[in-house]
Tab-separated table of C-alpha atoms in Angstrom:
chain	number	residue	atom	x	y	z
K	206	MET	CA	-18.579	1.814	-35.631
K	207	GLY	CA	-17.207	3.733	-33.412
K	208	VAL	CA	-17.111	4.240	-29.509
K	209	VAL	CA	-19.046	7.478	-30.138
K	210	GLU	CA	-21.373	6.571	-32.944
K	211	GLU	CA	-22.274	3.584	-30.577
K	212	ALA	CA	-22.929	5.286	-27.410
K	213	HIS	CA	-25.266	7.937	-29.538
K	214	ASN	CA	-27.048	5.376	-31.891
K	215	VAL	CA	-25.766	8.091	-34.360
K	216	ARG	CA	-26.809	6.917	-38.212
K	217	VAL	CA	-25.803	8.738	-40.944
K	218	VAL	CA	-28.164	8.662	-44.108
K	219	GLY	CA	-28.515	10.588	-47.689
K	220	SER	CA	-25.425	10.972	-49.768
K	221	GLY	CA	-25.702	14.916	-50.574
K	222	GLU	CA	-22.277	16.853	-50.534
K	223	ARG	CA	-23.386	19.107	-47.493
K	224	THR	CA	-24.345	17.933	-44.499
K	225	ILE	CA	-27.204	18.632	-42.119
K	226	VAL	CA	-26.823	17.620	-38.169
K	227	LEU	CA	-30.448	16.927	-36.734
K	228	ALA	CA	-30.536	17.387	-32.770
K	229	HIS	CA	-33.710	16.367	-30.979
K	230	GLY	CA	-34.927	18.156	-27.404
K	231	PHE	CA	-35.474	17.061	-24.229
K	232	GLY	CA	-38.085	13.894	-24.042
K	233	THR	CA	-37.453	13.173	-26.536
K	234	ASP	CA	-35.260	11.135	-29.439
K	235	GLN	CA	-33.861	10.933	-32.863
K	236	SER	CA	-37.619	9.086	-34.003
K	237	VAL	CA	-39.162	12.731	-33.432
K	238	TRP	CA	-37.923	13.334	-37.126
K	239	LYS	CA	-39.239	11.107	-38.918
K	240	HIS	CA	-41.279	13.398	-40.490
K	241	LEU	CA	-38.238	15.311	-42.033
K	242	VAL	CA	-35.300	12.729	-42.970
K	243	PRO	CA	-37.400	10.949	-45.914
K	244	HIS	CA	-37.459	15.060	-46.866
K	245	LEU	CA	-33.316	15.358	-47.143
K	246	VAL	CA	-31.991	12.250	-48.228
K	247	ASN	CA	-31.541	12.629	-51.742
K	248	GLU	CA	-30.121	16.326	-51.250
K	249	TYR	CA	-27.697	16.195	-48.291
K	250	ARG	CA	-26.056	13.794	-46.092
K	251	VAL	CA	-28.100	13.883	-42.626
K	252	VAL	CA	-26.655	12.607	-39.656
K	253	LEU	CA	-29.333	11.690	-36.442
K	254	PHE	CA	-28.217	10.757	-32.640
K	255	ASP	CA	-29.569	10.498	-29.261
K	256	ASN	CA	-28.914	12.651	-26.848
K	257	MET	CA	-27.039	11.408	-23.851
K	258	GLY	CA	-29.844	10.056	-21.483
K	259	SER	CA	-32.540	9.954	-23.916
K	260	GLY	CA	-34.761	5.864	-23.897
K	261	PRO	CA	-32.471	4.534	-26.765
K	262	THR	CA	-28.700	4.941	-25.156
K	263	ASN	CA	-27.526	3.131	-22.210
K	264	PRO	CA	-28.408	4.607	-18.797
K	265	ASP	CA	-25.410	3.010	-17.640
K	266	TYR	CA	-22.941	5.451	-20.199
K	267	PHE	CA	-24.994	9.238	-18.534
K	268	ASP	CA	-22.818	10.853	-15.989
K	269	PHE	CA	-24.786	13.007	-13.736
K	270	GLU	CA	-21.801	15.170	-13.288
K	271	ARG	CA	-20.752	15.146	-16.720
K	272	TYR	CA	-24.137	16.194	-18.216
K	273	ALA	CA	-25.230	18.983	-14.952
K	274	SER	CA	-24.347	21.766	-18.009
K	275	LEU	CA	-25.285	21.526	-21.424
K	276	GLN	CA	-21.458	21.885	-21.716
K	277	GLY	CA	-21.545	18.000	-21.512
K	278	TYR	CA	-23.887	17.647	-24.133
K	279	VAL	CA	-21.418	20.275	-26.340
K	280	LEU	CA	-18.726	17.679	-26.038
K	281	ASP	CA	-20.706	14.907	-26.296
K	282	LEU	CA	-21.650	16.999	-30.258
K	283	PHE	CA	-18.359	17.152	-31.073
K	284	ALA	CA	-16.979	13.793	-29.801
K	285	ILE	CA	-19.911	12.987	-32.704
K	286	PHE	CA	-18.363	15.377	-35.142
K	287	GLU	CA	-14.556	13.898	-34.537
K	288	GLU	CA	-15.822	10.304	-35.217
K	289	LEU	CA	-17.778	10.974	-38.198
K	290	ALA	CA	-14.956	13.218	-39.625
K	291	ILE	CA	-17.409	16.088	-39.992
K	292	THR	CA	-14.353	19.228	-40.425
K	293	SER	CA	-16.565	21.449	-43.291
K	294	PRO	CA	-19.146	23.480	-42.062
K	295	VAL	CA	-22.722	22.250	-41.431
K	296	ILE	CA	-26.570	22.873	-41.330
K	297	TYR	CA	-27.512	22.115	-37.883
K	298	VAL	CA	-31.430	21.806	-36.969
K	299	GLY	CA	-31.119	21.996	-33.238
K	300	HIS	CA	-34.289	21.237	-31.256
K	301	SER	CA	-35.543	22.683	-27.770
K	302	VAL	CA	-32.616	22.674	-25.572
K	303	SER	CA	-30.239	20.922	-28.532
K	304	GLY	CA	-30.685	24.468	-30.107
K	305	ALA	CA	-28.792	25.464	-27.287
K	306	ILE	CA	-26.479	23.076	-27.072
K	307	GLY	CA	-26.088	24.393	-31.260
K	308	LEU	CA	-25.536	28.046	-29.878
K	309	ILE	CA	-23.037	27.167	-26.976
K	310	ALA	CA	-21.119	24.637	-29.862
K	311	SER	CA	-20.724	27.513	-32.454
K	312	ILE	CA	-19.467	29.630	-29.890
K	313	HIS	CA	-16.889	27.366	-29.262
K	314	ARG	CA	-16.134	26.017	-33.036
K	315	PRO	CA	-17.584	28.302	-35.673
K	316	GLU	CA	-15.878	26.679	-38.543
K	317	LEU	CA	-18.059	23.808	-37.833
K	318	PHE	CA	-21.783	25.198	-38.674
K	319	SER	CA	-23.215	27.752	-41.499
K	320	LYS	CA	-26.004	28.254	-40.153
K	321	ILE	CA	-28.463	27.397	-37.007
K	322	VAL	CA	-32.027	26.488	-37.428
K	323	LEU	CA	-32.819	26.638	-33.680
K	324	ILE	CA	-37.025	25.197	-33.524
K	325	SER	CA	-38.845	25.693	-29.837
K	326	THR	CA	-35.578	26.971	-28.224
K	327	SER	CA	-35.198	28.868	-25.230
K	328	PRO	CA	-31.702	30.716	-23.692
K	329	ARG	CA	-33.834	30.602	-20.206
K	330	PHE	CA	-36.521	29.620	-19.085
K	331	ILE	CA	-37.481	31.358	-15.527
K	332	ASN	CA	-38.849	34.663	-15.516
K	333	ASP	CA	-36.125	37.426	-14.419
K	334	VAL	CA	-36.374	41.239	-13.795
K	335	ASP	CA	-37.069	42.687	-17.637
K	336	TYR	CA	-36.755	38.809	-18.604
K	337	TYR	CA	-40.098	36.783	-19.316
K	338	GLY	CA	-39.094	33.077	-19.901
K	339	GLY	CA	-42.990	31.549	-19.574
K	340	PHE	CA	-42.327	29.716	-16.269
K	341	ASP	CA	-41.459	31.285	-12.107
K	342	LYS	CA	-38.894	29.723	-9.770
K	343	GLU	CA	-41.570	28.204	-7.762
K	344	ASP	CA	-43.657	26.293	-11.156
K	345	LEU	CA	-40.842	24.450	-11.504
K	346	ASP	CA	-39.555	23.241	-8.323
K	347	GLN	CA	-43.270	21.821	-8.604
K	348	VAL	CA	-42.381	20.430	-11.476
K	349	PHE	CA	-39.981	18.740	-10.227
K	350	ASP	CA	-41.333	17.905	-7.183
K	351	ALA	CA	-43.920	15.776	-9.673
K	352	MET	CA	-40.909	14.206	-11.254
K	353	ASN	CA	-39.832	12.554	-8.806
K	354	LYS	CA	-42.621	11.534	-6.964
K	355	ASN	CA	-44.579	9.802	-9.618
K	356	TYR	CA	-42.545	10.260	-13.699
K	357	LYS	CA	-45.380	8.481	-14.690
K	358	SER	CA	-47.886	10.787	-13.838
K	359	TRP	CA	-46.109	13.330	-14.139
K	360	ALA	CA	-45.511	12.197	-18.158
K	361	SER	CA	-48.880	11.357	-18.689
K	362	GLY	CA	-49.898	14.861	-17.365
K	363	TRP	CA	-47.087	16.764	-19.182
K	364	ALA	CA	-47.217	14.557	-23.138
K	365	PRO	CA	-50.335	15.694	-24.035
K	366	LEU	CA	-49.932	19.479	-22.627
K	367	CYS	CA	-46.431	19.942	-24.085
K	368	VAL	CA	-47.355	18.357	-27.700
K	369	GLY	CA	-50.866	20.624	-27.271
K	370	GLY	CA	-53.164	17.726	-28.173
K	371	ASP	CA	-55.783	15.063	-25.914
K	372	MET	CA	-53.632	11.580	-24.954
K	373	GLU	CA	-55.665	10.132	-28.516
K	374	SER	CA	-53.626	11.888	-30.330
K	375	VAL	CA	-50.422	10.010	-32.482
K	376	ALA	CA	-48.291	13.134	-32.069
K	377	VAL	CA	-48.655	12.764	-27.978
K	378	GLN	CA	-48.749	9.226	-28.012
K	379	GLU	CA	-45.254	9.449	-29.297
K	380	PHE	CA	-43.979	11.434	-26.927
K	381	SER	CA	-45.674	9.689	-24.277
K	382	ARG	CA	-43.537	6.911	-25.530
K	383	THR	CA	-40.415	8.489	-25.982
K	384	LEU	CA	-40.665	9.869	-22.415
K	385	PHE	CA	-41.308	6.913	-20.925
K	386	ASN	CA	-38.732	5.184	-22.377
K	387	ILE	CA	-36.428	7.423	-19.943
K	388	ARG	CA	-35.118	6.193	-16.619
K	389	PRO	CA	-36.950	8.443	-14.334
K	390	ASP	CA	-34.413	9.821	-11.921
K	391	ILE	CA	-31.882	10.616	-15.607
K	392	ALA	CA	-35.325	12.654	-16.455
K	393	LEU	CA	-35.241	14.321	-13.655
K	394	SER	CA	-31.746	15.610	-13.626
K	395	VAL	CA	-31.811	16.604	-17.137
K	396	ALA	CA	-35.062	18.876	-16.738
K	397	GLN	CA	-33.327	20.268	-14.153
K	398	THR	CA	-30.282	21.523	-16.389
K	399	VAL	CA	-32.091	21.934	-19.042
K	400	LEU	CA	-34.640	24.557	-17.156
K	401	HIS	CA	-32.354	26.240	-14.909
K	402	SER	CA	-30.041	26.525	-18.478
K	403	ASP	CA	-29.002	30.322	-19.062
K	404	LEU	CA	-27.508	31.841	-22.188
K	405	ARG	CA	-28.742	34.985	-22.031
K	406	GLY	CA	-25.171	36.384	-21.386
K	407	ILE	CA	-23.403	34.452	-24.560
K	408	LEU	CA	-26.186	35.150	-27.206
K	409	GLY	CA	-24.046	38.201	-28.480
K	410	LEU	CA	-21.081	35.694	-29.088
K	411	VAL	CA	-22.632	33.517	-31.153
K	412	SER	CA	-21.213	34.648	-34.735
K	413	VAL	CA	-23.216	31.737	-37.071
K	414	PRO	CA	-26.488	33.365	-39.063
K	415	CYS	CA	-29.860	31.999	-36.796
K	416	HIS	CA	-32.780	30.786	-38.451
K	417	ILE	CA	-35.475	31.040	-35.377
K	418	LEU	CA	-38.393	28.930	-35.396
K	419	GLN	CA	-41.736	28.546	-33.249
K	420	SER	CA	-44.948	27.893	-32.310
K	421	THR	CA	-47.271	30.475	-32.211
K	422	LYS	CA	-48.483	28.390	-28.991
K	423	ASP	CA	-45.971	26.972	-27.375
K	424	VAL	CA	-45.744	26.397	-23.474
K	425	SER	CA	-43.146	25.475	-22.483
K	426	VAL	CA	-41.518	28.641	-24.798
K	427	PRO	CA	-43.504	31.924	-25.022
K	428	VAL	CA	-43.350	33.416	-28.907
K	429	VAL	CA	-41.775	36.721	-26.658
K	430	VAL	CA	-38.763	34.320	-26.175
K	431	SER	CA	-37.517	33.915	-30.307
K	432	LYS	CA	-37.627	37.552	-30.397
K	433	TYR	CA	-35.319	38.360	-27.406
K	434	LEU	CA	-32.847	35.604	-28.918
K	435	HIS	CA	-33.754	37.242	-32.702
K	436	LYS	CA	-32.873	40.520	-30.742
K	437	HIS	CA	-29.694	40.281	-28.621
K	438	LEU	CA	-27.818	37.071	-30.498
K	439	GLY	CA	-24.438	38.190	-31.941
K	440	ALA	CA	-25.359	36.880	-34.787
K	441	GLU	CA	-27.469	37.321	-38.135
K	442	SER	CA	-30.527	35.959	-37.445
K	443	ILE	CA	-34.237	35.466	-38.578
K	444	VAL	CA	-37.536	34.250	-36.998
K	445	GLU	CA	-40.350	32.677	-38.094
K	446	ILE	CA	-43.431	32.612	-36.326
K	447	MET	CA	-45.214	29.169	-37.619
K	448	PRO	CA	-48.868	28.599	-37.252
K	449	SER	CA	-48.075	25.037	-35.018
K	450	GLU	CA	-49.113	24.728	-31.682
K	451	GLY	CA	-46.740	22.403	-28.929
K	452	HIS	CA	-43.431	22.505	-28.239
K	453	LEU	CA	-42.900	19.656	-31.047
K	454	PRO	CA	-44.717	21.491	-34.361
K	455	GLN	CA	-42.601	19.346	-36.401
K	456	LEU	CA	-43.874	15.667	-34.834
K	457	SER	CA	-47.711	17.309	-34.048
K	458	SER	CA	-47.962	19.691	-36.666
K	459	PRO	CA	-45.841	18.009	-40.518
K	460	ASP	CA	-47.847	19.790	-42.692
K	461	ILE	CA	-47.563	22.562	-41.549
K	462	VAL	CA	-43.758	22.914	-40.361
K	463	ILE	CA	-42.273	21.057	-42.167
K	464	SER	CA	-41.854	23.089	-45.250
K	465	VAL	CA	-41.186	26.103	-43.466
K	466	ILE	CA	-38.038	23.961	-41.686
K	467	LEU	CA	-37.315	23.285	-45.258
K	468	ARG	CA	-37.210	26.647	-45.990
K	469	HIS	CA	-35.080	27.926	-43.879
K	470	ILE	CA	-32.625	24.787	-44.541
K	471	ARG	CA	-32.089	25.587	-48.460
K	472	PHE	CA	-32.056	29.331	-48.008
K	473	ASP	CA	-29.674	31.716	-46.343
K	474	ILE	CA	-30.243	34.619	-44.500
K	475	LEU	CA	-30.326	38.226	-46.922
K	476	LYS	CA	-31.469	40.705	-44.752
K	477	PRO	CA	-34.419	40.307	-41.319
K	478	GLU	CA	-37.529	39.546	-44.522
K	479	THR	CA	-35.483	38.016	-47.010
K	480	MET	CA	-33.575	34.798	-47.798
K	481	LYS	CA	-31.940	33.653	-50.958
K	482	PRO	CA	-31.185	30.207	-51.510
K	483	SER	CA	-27.500	28.432	-50.133
K	484	ALA	CA	-24.905	28.209	-52.612
């Protein structure tokens, strides 16, 4: 195992000819894909990894300057590709901020991506003139202040709100576990990077087909955001609003969401209302 693989806890499972890369969002780790992976391993080579700063990674490796922008995570993604000798186009499935990371990466190296499946992804979280991202700047200032004052208390309140369930639900307990595993100062830094990011100006540069998946109700990403992505992406795109709730539907509503994700992985965009089987 190489240095990059070890640092990011890279796992490669399955034995198919085509490669799928599964990239998790803030507050989680690769375990968030546990309901999806069993459905992929007989057809695909599946790459899983932990973003730097997530609980299973070594906090000593977290460079606050490097990860002050999403570009640091893009460089990590390319380093993983290089160490795994990935040169053929992959199907990239990105949850939340990792969807944004995938979009940026595809602009730099479009030949490495055959399609991007975006789950609960936003190009910008802060409201702006003629744009609704779901949060005012003052809202985020309060979030950061709460994280800084008492991270565990904030995480305990954020987990059920984000997942869309009560504290007794398995999904909320799982998300709470991965949130608590992150060192508080790193969690705050990552949250600030993620929630201050703004991809609106580069969406038109994306040339890789994008499948946009969104819960009907998501406290972090309103449905209108997915429609904004669909309208402004330079590449062909398709949107599916799923009858699920919460920002982590692959974890909280696997019975609804996994079949939707699989369909978008296996089928390519033909026109906005129709998809055809992948070659």
